PDB file of C-alpha atoms in Angstrom:
ATOM      1  CA  MET A 120       5.200   1.718  21.317  1.00 57.00           C
ATOM      2  CA  SER A 121       1.933   0.886  19.540  1.00 76.00           C
ATOM      3  CA  ASP A 122       1.160  -2.581  18.378  1.00 95.00           C
ATOM      4  CA  LEU A 123      -0.389  -1.128  15.228  1.00 98.00           C
ATOM      5  CA  ILE A 124       1.637   0.497  12.424  1.00 98.00           C
ATOM      6  CA  GLU A 125      -0.297   2.856  10.122  1.00 98.00           C
ATOM      7  CA  LEU A 126       0.354   2.121   6.418  1.00 98.00           C
ATOM      8  CA  GLU A 127      -0.368   3.669   3.083  1.00 98.00           C
ATOM      9  CA  VAL A 128      -0.587   2.064  -0.340  1.00 98.00           C
ATOM     10  CA  PHE A 129       2.736   2.797  -1.988  1.00 96.00           C
ATOM     11  CA  ASN A 130       2.341   0.808  -5.237  1.00 94.00           C
ATOM     12  CA  VAL A 131       0.715  -2.030  -7.058  1.00 96.00           C
ATOM     13  CA  THR A 132       3.156  -3.980  -9.162  1.00 94.00           C
ATOM     14  CA  VAL A 133       3.995  -7.451 -10.460  1.00 92.00           C
ATOM     15  CA  ASP A 134       6.521  -9.771  -8.798  1.00 89.00           C
ATOM     16  CA  PRO A 135       9.198 -10.198 -11.477  1.00 88.00           C
ATOM     17  CA  THR A 136       9.978 -13.809 -10.520  1.00 90.00           C
ATOM     18  CA  GLN A 137       6.516 -15.244 -10.034  1.00 90.00           C
ATOM     19  CA  GLN A 138       4.616 -12.767 -12.289  1.00 91.00           C
ATOM     20  CA  LEU A 139       2.010 -12.333  -9.545  1.00 93.00           C
ATOM     21  CA  PRO A 140       0.478  -8.954  -8.479  1.00 95.00           C
ATOM     22  CA  ILE A 141       1.719  -7.348  -5.271  1.00 96.00           C
ATOM     23  CA  VAL A 142       0.330  -4.444  -3.276  1.00 97.00           C
ATOM     24  CA  LEU A 143       3.224  -2.673  -1.584  1.00 97.00           C
ATOM     25  CA  LEU A 144       2.280  -0.905   1.591  1.00 98.00           C
ATOM     26  CA  ARG A 145       4.614   1.594   3.305  1.00 97.00           C
ATOM     27  CA  ALA A 146       4.714   2.553   6.967  1.00 97.00           C
ATOM     28  CA  LYS A 147       3.755   6.208   7.565  1.00 96.00           C
ATOM     29  CA  GLU A 148       6.128   6.440  10.560  1.00 92.00           C
ATOM     30  CA  ASP A 149       9.123   5.149   8.581  1.00 92.00           C
ATOM     31  CA  GLU A 150       9.019   5.654   4.819  1.00 89.00           C
ATOM     32  CA  ASP A 151      11.718   2.996   4.284  1.00 91.00           C
ATOM     33  CA  TRP A 152       9.606   0.211   5.908  1.00 95.00           C
ATOM     34  CA  PHE A 153       7.455  -1.756   3.455  1.00 96.00           C
ATOM     35  CA  LEU A 154       5.023  -4.657   3.565  1.00 97.00           C
ATOM     36  CA  PRO A 155       4.523  -6.616   0.313  1.00 97.00           C
ATOM     37  CA  ILE A 156       1.313  -8.663  -0.032  1.00 98.00           C
ATOM     38  CA  TRP A 157       0.745 -10.935  -3.024  1.00 96.00           C
ATOM     39  CA  ILE A 158      -2.863 -10.572  -4.182  1.00 97.00           C
ATOM     40  CA  GLY A 159      -5.143 -11.565  -7.038  1.00 96.00           C
ATOM     41  CA  ALA A 160      -5.114  -9.822 -10.426  1.00 95.00           C
ATOM     42  CA  TRP A 161      -8.728  -8.596 -10.094  1.00 96.00           C
ATOM     43  CA  GLU A 162      -8.053  -7.108  -6.631  1.00 97.00           C
ATOM     44  CA  ALA A 163      -4.801  -5.505  -7.819  1.00 96.00           C
ATOM     45  CA  ASN A 164      -6.616  -4.001 -10.785  1.00 96.00           C
ATOM     46  CA  ALA A 165      -9.310  -2.568  -8.453  1.00 96.00           C
ATOM     47  CA  ILE A 166      -6.649  -0.981  -6.234  1.00 97.00           C
ATOM     48  CA  ALA A 167      -4.797   0.454  -9.228  1.00 96.00           C
ATOM     49  CA  MET A 168      -8.012   1.894 -10.696  1.00 95.00           C
ATOM     50  CA  ARG A 169      -8.805   3.573  -7.376  1.00 96.00           C
ATOM     51  CA  LEU A 170      -5.317   5.020  -7.032  1.00 95.00           C
ATOM     52  CA  GLN A 171      -5.602   6.431 -10.563  1.00 95.00           C
ATOM     53  CA  GLY A 172      -8.974   7.959  -9.793  1.00 94.00           C
ATOM     54  CA  ILE A 173     -10.834   5.780 -12.304  1.00 93.00           C
ATOM     55  CA  THR A 174     -14.488   5.197 -11.424  1.00 90.00           C
ATOM     56  CA  PRO A 175     -16.195   2.256 -13.172  1.00 91.00           C
ATOM     57  CA  PRO A 176     -19.342   3.139 -15.122  1.00 92.00           C
ATOM     58  CA  ARG A 177     -21.335   0.616 -13.046  1.00 95.00           C
ATOM     59  CA  PRO A 178     -20.706  -0.314  -9.390  1.00 93.00           C
ATOM     60  CA  MET A 179     -18.186  -3.115  -8.940  1.00 94.00           C
ATOM     61  CA  THR A 180     -18.204  -5.299  -5.820  1.00 95.00           C
ATOM     62  CA  TYR A 181     -16.291  -2.774  -3.670  1.00 97.00           C
ATOM     63  CA  GLU A 182     -18.481   0.176  -4.717  1.00 96.00           C
ATOM     64  CA  LEU A 183     -21.549  -1.965  -4.089  1.00 96.00           C
ATOM     65  CA  PHE A 184     -20.294  -2.786  -0.535  1.00 97.00           C
ATOM     66  CA  THR A 185     -19.521   0.864   0.200  1.00 96.00           C
ATOM     67  CA  ASN A 186     -22.983   1.932  -1.052  1.00 96.00           C
ATOM     68  CA  VAL A 187     -24.754  -0.671   1.117  1.00 97.00           C
ATOM     69  CA  LEU A 188     -22.669   0.149   4.173  1.00 97.00           C
ATOM     70  CA  SER A 189     -23.500   3.851   3.758  1.00 96.00           C
ATOM     71  CA  LEU A 190     -27.193   3.161   3.191  1.00 97.00           C
ATOM     72  CA  LEU A 191     -27.337   1.085   6.398  1.00 96.00           C
ATOM     73  CA  GLY A 192     -25.553   3.867   8.387  1.00 97.00           C
ATOM     74  CA  GLY A 193     -22.324   1.939   8.969  1.00 97.00           C
ATOM     75  CA  LYS A 194     -18.780   3.257   8.937  1.00 98.00           C
ATOM     76  CA  LEU A 195     -15.492   1.560   8.248  1.00 98.00           C
ATOM     77  CA  GLU A 196     -13.319   2.794  11.118  1.00 99.00           C
ATOM     78  CA  LYS A 197     -10.123   1.058  10.065  1.00 99.00           C
ATOM     79  CA  VAL A 198      -8.685  -2.082   8.540  1.00 99.00           C
ATOM     80  CA  VAL A 199      -5.962  -4.085  10.273  1.00 99.00           C
ATOM     81  CA  ILE A 200      -3.655  -6.677   8.698  1.00 99.00           C
ATOM     82  CA  ASN A 201      -3.455  -8.597  11.925  1.00 98.00           C
ATOM     83  CA  ASP A 202      -1.760 -11.913  11.205  1.00 98.00           C
ATOM     84  CA  ILE A 203       0.217 -14.099   8.832  1.00 97.00           C
ATOM     85  CA  ARG A 204       0.084 -17.874   8.937  1.00 96.00           C
ATOM     86  CA  GLY A 205       2.370 -19.703   6.572  1.00 94.00           C
ATOM     87  CA  GLU A 206       2.235 -17.443   3.509  1.00 92.00           C
ATOM     88  CA  THR A 207      -1.344 -16.237   4.084  1.00 97.00           C
ATOM     89  CA  PHE A 208      -2.064 -12.773   5.461  1.00 98.00           C
ATOM     90  CA  TYR A 209      -5.223 -12.117   7.483  1.00 98.00           C
ATOM     91  CA  ALA A 210      -7.050  -8.809   7.943  1.00 99.00           C
ATOM     92  CA  GLN A 211      -9.973  -7.405   9.870  1.00 99.00           C
ATOM     93  CA  LEU A 212     -12.524  -4.761   9.007  1.00 99.00           C
ATOM     94  CA  HIS A 213     -13.510  -2.680  12.035  1.00 99.00           C
ATOM     95  CA  LEU A 214     -17.096  -1.567  11.227  1.00 98.00           C
ATOM     96  CA  ASN A 215     -19.083   0.757  13.401  1.00 98.00           C
ATOM     97  CA  HIS A 216     -22.888   0.715  13.380  1.00 97.00           C
ATOM     98  CA  GLY A 217     -25.005   2.490  15.931  1.00 95.00           C
ATOM     99  CA  GLY A 218     -22.017   3.116  18.201  1.00 96.00           C
ATOM    100  CA  THR A 219     -20.963  -0.537  18.305  1.00 98.00           C
ATOM    101  CA  THR A 220     -17.787  -1.733  16.593  1.00 98.00           C
ATOM    102  CA  HIS A 221     -17.949  -5.094  14.821  1.00 98.00           C
ATOM    103  CA  VAL A 222     -14.778  -6.874  13.710  1.00 99.00           C
ATOM    104  CA  VAL A 223     -15.131  -8.848  10.487  1.00 98.00           C
ATOM    105  CA  ASP A 224     -12.517 -11.255   9.024  1.00 98.00           C
ATOM    106  CA  SER A 225     -11.323 -10.209   5.606  1.00 98.00           C
ATOM    107  CA  ARG A 226      -8.712 -10.827   2.976  1.00 98.00           C
ATOM    108  CA  PRO A 227      -6.139  -8.000   3.003  1.00 98.00           C
ATOM    109  CA  SER A 228      -6.789  -7.180  -0.651  1.00 98.00           C
ATOM    110  CA  ASP A 229     -10.491  -6.663   0.042  1.00 98.00           C
ATOM    111  CA  ALA A 230      -9.828  -4.662   3.210  1.00 99.00           C
ATOM    112  CA  ILE A 231      -7.358  -2.390   1.368  1.00 99.00           C
ATOM    113  CA  ASN A 232      -9.835  -1.835  -1.497  1.00 98.00           C
ATOM    114  CA  LEU A 233     -12.573  -0.888   0.945  1.00 98.00           C
ATOM    115  CA  ALA A 234     -10.255   1.378   2.953  1.00 99.00           C
ATOM    116  CA  LEU A 235      -9.246   3.236  -0.202  1.00 98.00           C
ATOM    117  CA  ARG A 236     -12.911   3.789  -1.147  1.00 97.00           C
ATOM    118  CA  LEU A 237     -14.123   4.769   2.283  1.00 98.00           C
ATOM    119  CA  GLY A 238     -11.100   6.804   3.456  1.00 98.00           C
ATOM    120  CA  ALA A 239     -10.369   4.500   6.369  1.00 99.00           C
ATOM    121  CA  PRO A 240      -6.860   4.094   7.755  1.00 99.00           C
ATOM    122  CA  ILE A 241      -4.884   0.910   7.051  1.00 99.00           C
ATOM    123  CA  TYR A 242      -2.830  -0.704   9.794  1.00 99.00           C
ATOM    124  CA  ALA A 243      -0.696  -3.768  10.269  1.00 99.00           C
ATOM    125  CA  SER A 244       0.238  -5.377  13.590  1.00 98.00           C
ATOM    126  CA  ARG A 245       3.831  -4.859  14.603  1.00 97.00           C
ATOM    127  CA  HIS A 246       4.214  -8.675  14.507  1.00 97.00           C
ATOM    128  CA  VAL A 247       3.220  -8.761  10.840  1.00 98.00           C
ATOM    129  CA  MET A 248       5.512  -5.838   9.962  1.00 97.00           C
ATOM    130  CA  GLU A 249       8.522  -7.330  11.813  1.00 96.00           C
ATOM    131  CA  SER A 250       8.038 -10.838  10.387  1.00 96.00           C
ATOM    132  CA  SER A 251       7.065  -9.979   6.784  1.00 96.00           C
ATOM    133  CA  GLY A 252       8.093  -6.415   6.087  1.00 95.00           C
ATOM    134  CA  PHE A 253      11.376  -5.161   4.780  1.00 93.00           C
ATOM    135  CA  THR A 254      13.427  -1.995   5.115  1.00 92.00           C
ATOM    136  CA  ARG A 255      14.816  -0.275   2.032  1.00 83.00           C
ATOM    137  CA  PRO A 256      18.588   0.164   2.474  1.00 75.00           C
ATOM    138  CA  LYS A 257      19.550   3.722   3.384  1.00 71.00           C
ATOM    139  CA  GLU A 258      21.712   5.535   0.877  1.00 64.00           C
ATOM    140  CA  ASP A 259      24.993   6.663   2.436  1.00 67.00           C
ATOM    141  CA  GLU A 260      25.837  10.381   2.258  1.00 70.00           C
ATOM    142  CA  GLU A 261      28.627  10.122  -0.355  1.00 72.00           C
ATOM    143  CA  LYS A 262      26.449   8.092  -2.759  1.00 72.00           C
ATOM    144  CA  LYS A 263      23.595  10.565  -2.194  1.00 72.00           C
ATOM    145  CA  LYS A 264      25.792  13.552  -3.064  1.00 75.00           C
ATOM    146  CA  LEU A 265      27.164  11.819  -6.141  1.00 71.00           C
ATOM    147  CA  ARG A 266      23.688  10.866  -7.300  1.00 68.00           C
ATOM    148  CA  GLU A 267      22.423  14.388  -6.801  1.00 75.00           C
ATOM    149  CA  TRP A 268      25.405  15.809  -8.682  1.00 73.00           C
ATOM    150  CA  LEU A 269      24.938  13.387 -11.580  1.00 71.00           C
ATOM    151  CA  GLU A 270      21.265  14.248 -11.793  1.00 75.00           C
ATOM    152  CA  SER A 271      22.028  17.974 -11.793  1.00 78.00           C
ATOM    153  CA  ILE A 272      24.649  18.089 -14.586  1.00 70.00           C
ATOM    154  CA  LYS A 273      23.624  19.264 -18.075  1.00 68.00           C
ATOM    155  CA  PRO A 274      25.327  18.704 -21.444  1.00 61.00           C
ATOM    156  CA  GLU A 275      26.463  22.359 -21.519  1.00 57.00           C
ATOM    157  CA  ASP A 276      28.459  21.716 -18.311  1.00 56.00           C
ATOM    158  CA  PHE A 277      30.951  19.796 -20.477  1.00 51.00           C
ATOM    159  CA  GLY A 278      33.272  22.046 -22.485  1.00 50.00           C
ATOM    160  CA  ARG A 279      33.497  21.983 -26.314  1.00 49.00           C
ATOM    161  CA  ASP A 280      37.191  21.286 -26.022  1.00 49.00           C
ATOM    162  CA  ALA A 281      36.694  17.992 -24.204  1.00 43.00           C
ATOM    163  CA  PRO A 282      38.825  15.179 -25.687  1.00 45.00           C
ATOM    164  CA  LYS A 283      37.047  13.041 -28.278  1.00 48.00           C
ATOM    165  CA  GLU A 284      37.128   9.283 -28.159  1.00 50.00           C
TER     166      GLU A 284
END
C-alpha cells in the first residue's frame, strides 16, 4: 500500500457555513474519497479559471512561475500535500532540474495551481487523507434503482385517466 494517494481536482466551491472557498480533491483510486482544503479567494479563482480553460490576457503569478521554470529548464514532477498541523495543510513541490530533484515547501493552493498549469500529478499522504478526508456515503441498491426509475419517467408515462386532485 502506497503512502501517497493520487488526487484530482473535483471542484472549487464555497463552504456554506463559513462562506470561504474550498478546493475539493478526489482520490483517483476511490472516487468516493475526498479531501477538502479551505483556500483564499484569489487562489480559488485561479484554479476555477484554469479548470474552465480561461487564459488571462497577461501572465498572472502562476503563469509567470511556469514560464520561468520552463525557461530555466526545470520540470514540476509532482506536488504532494504532505502534512496537516492544526487546521493548516502543508504541501511540497518536487522540482527537477538537471536530473536533480529539489523539494520546495508550498501552500497547497499554490501547488495545485502549478500542477494544473504544468500537468503534474497531485498527491496527498495517506496520513493526510485518513485524518482530513471524507468518504461520500454509498447509495444502497434499492435507493439507486428508485432514483434511476424516477429520473427515467416522462410525463407521457402517466395516463390521461389518472385521478385528479
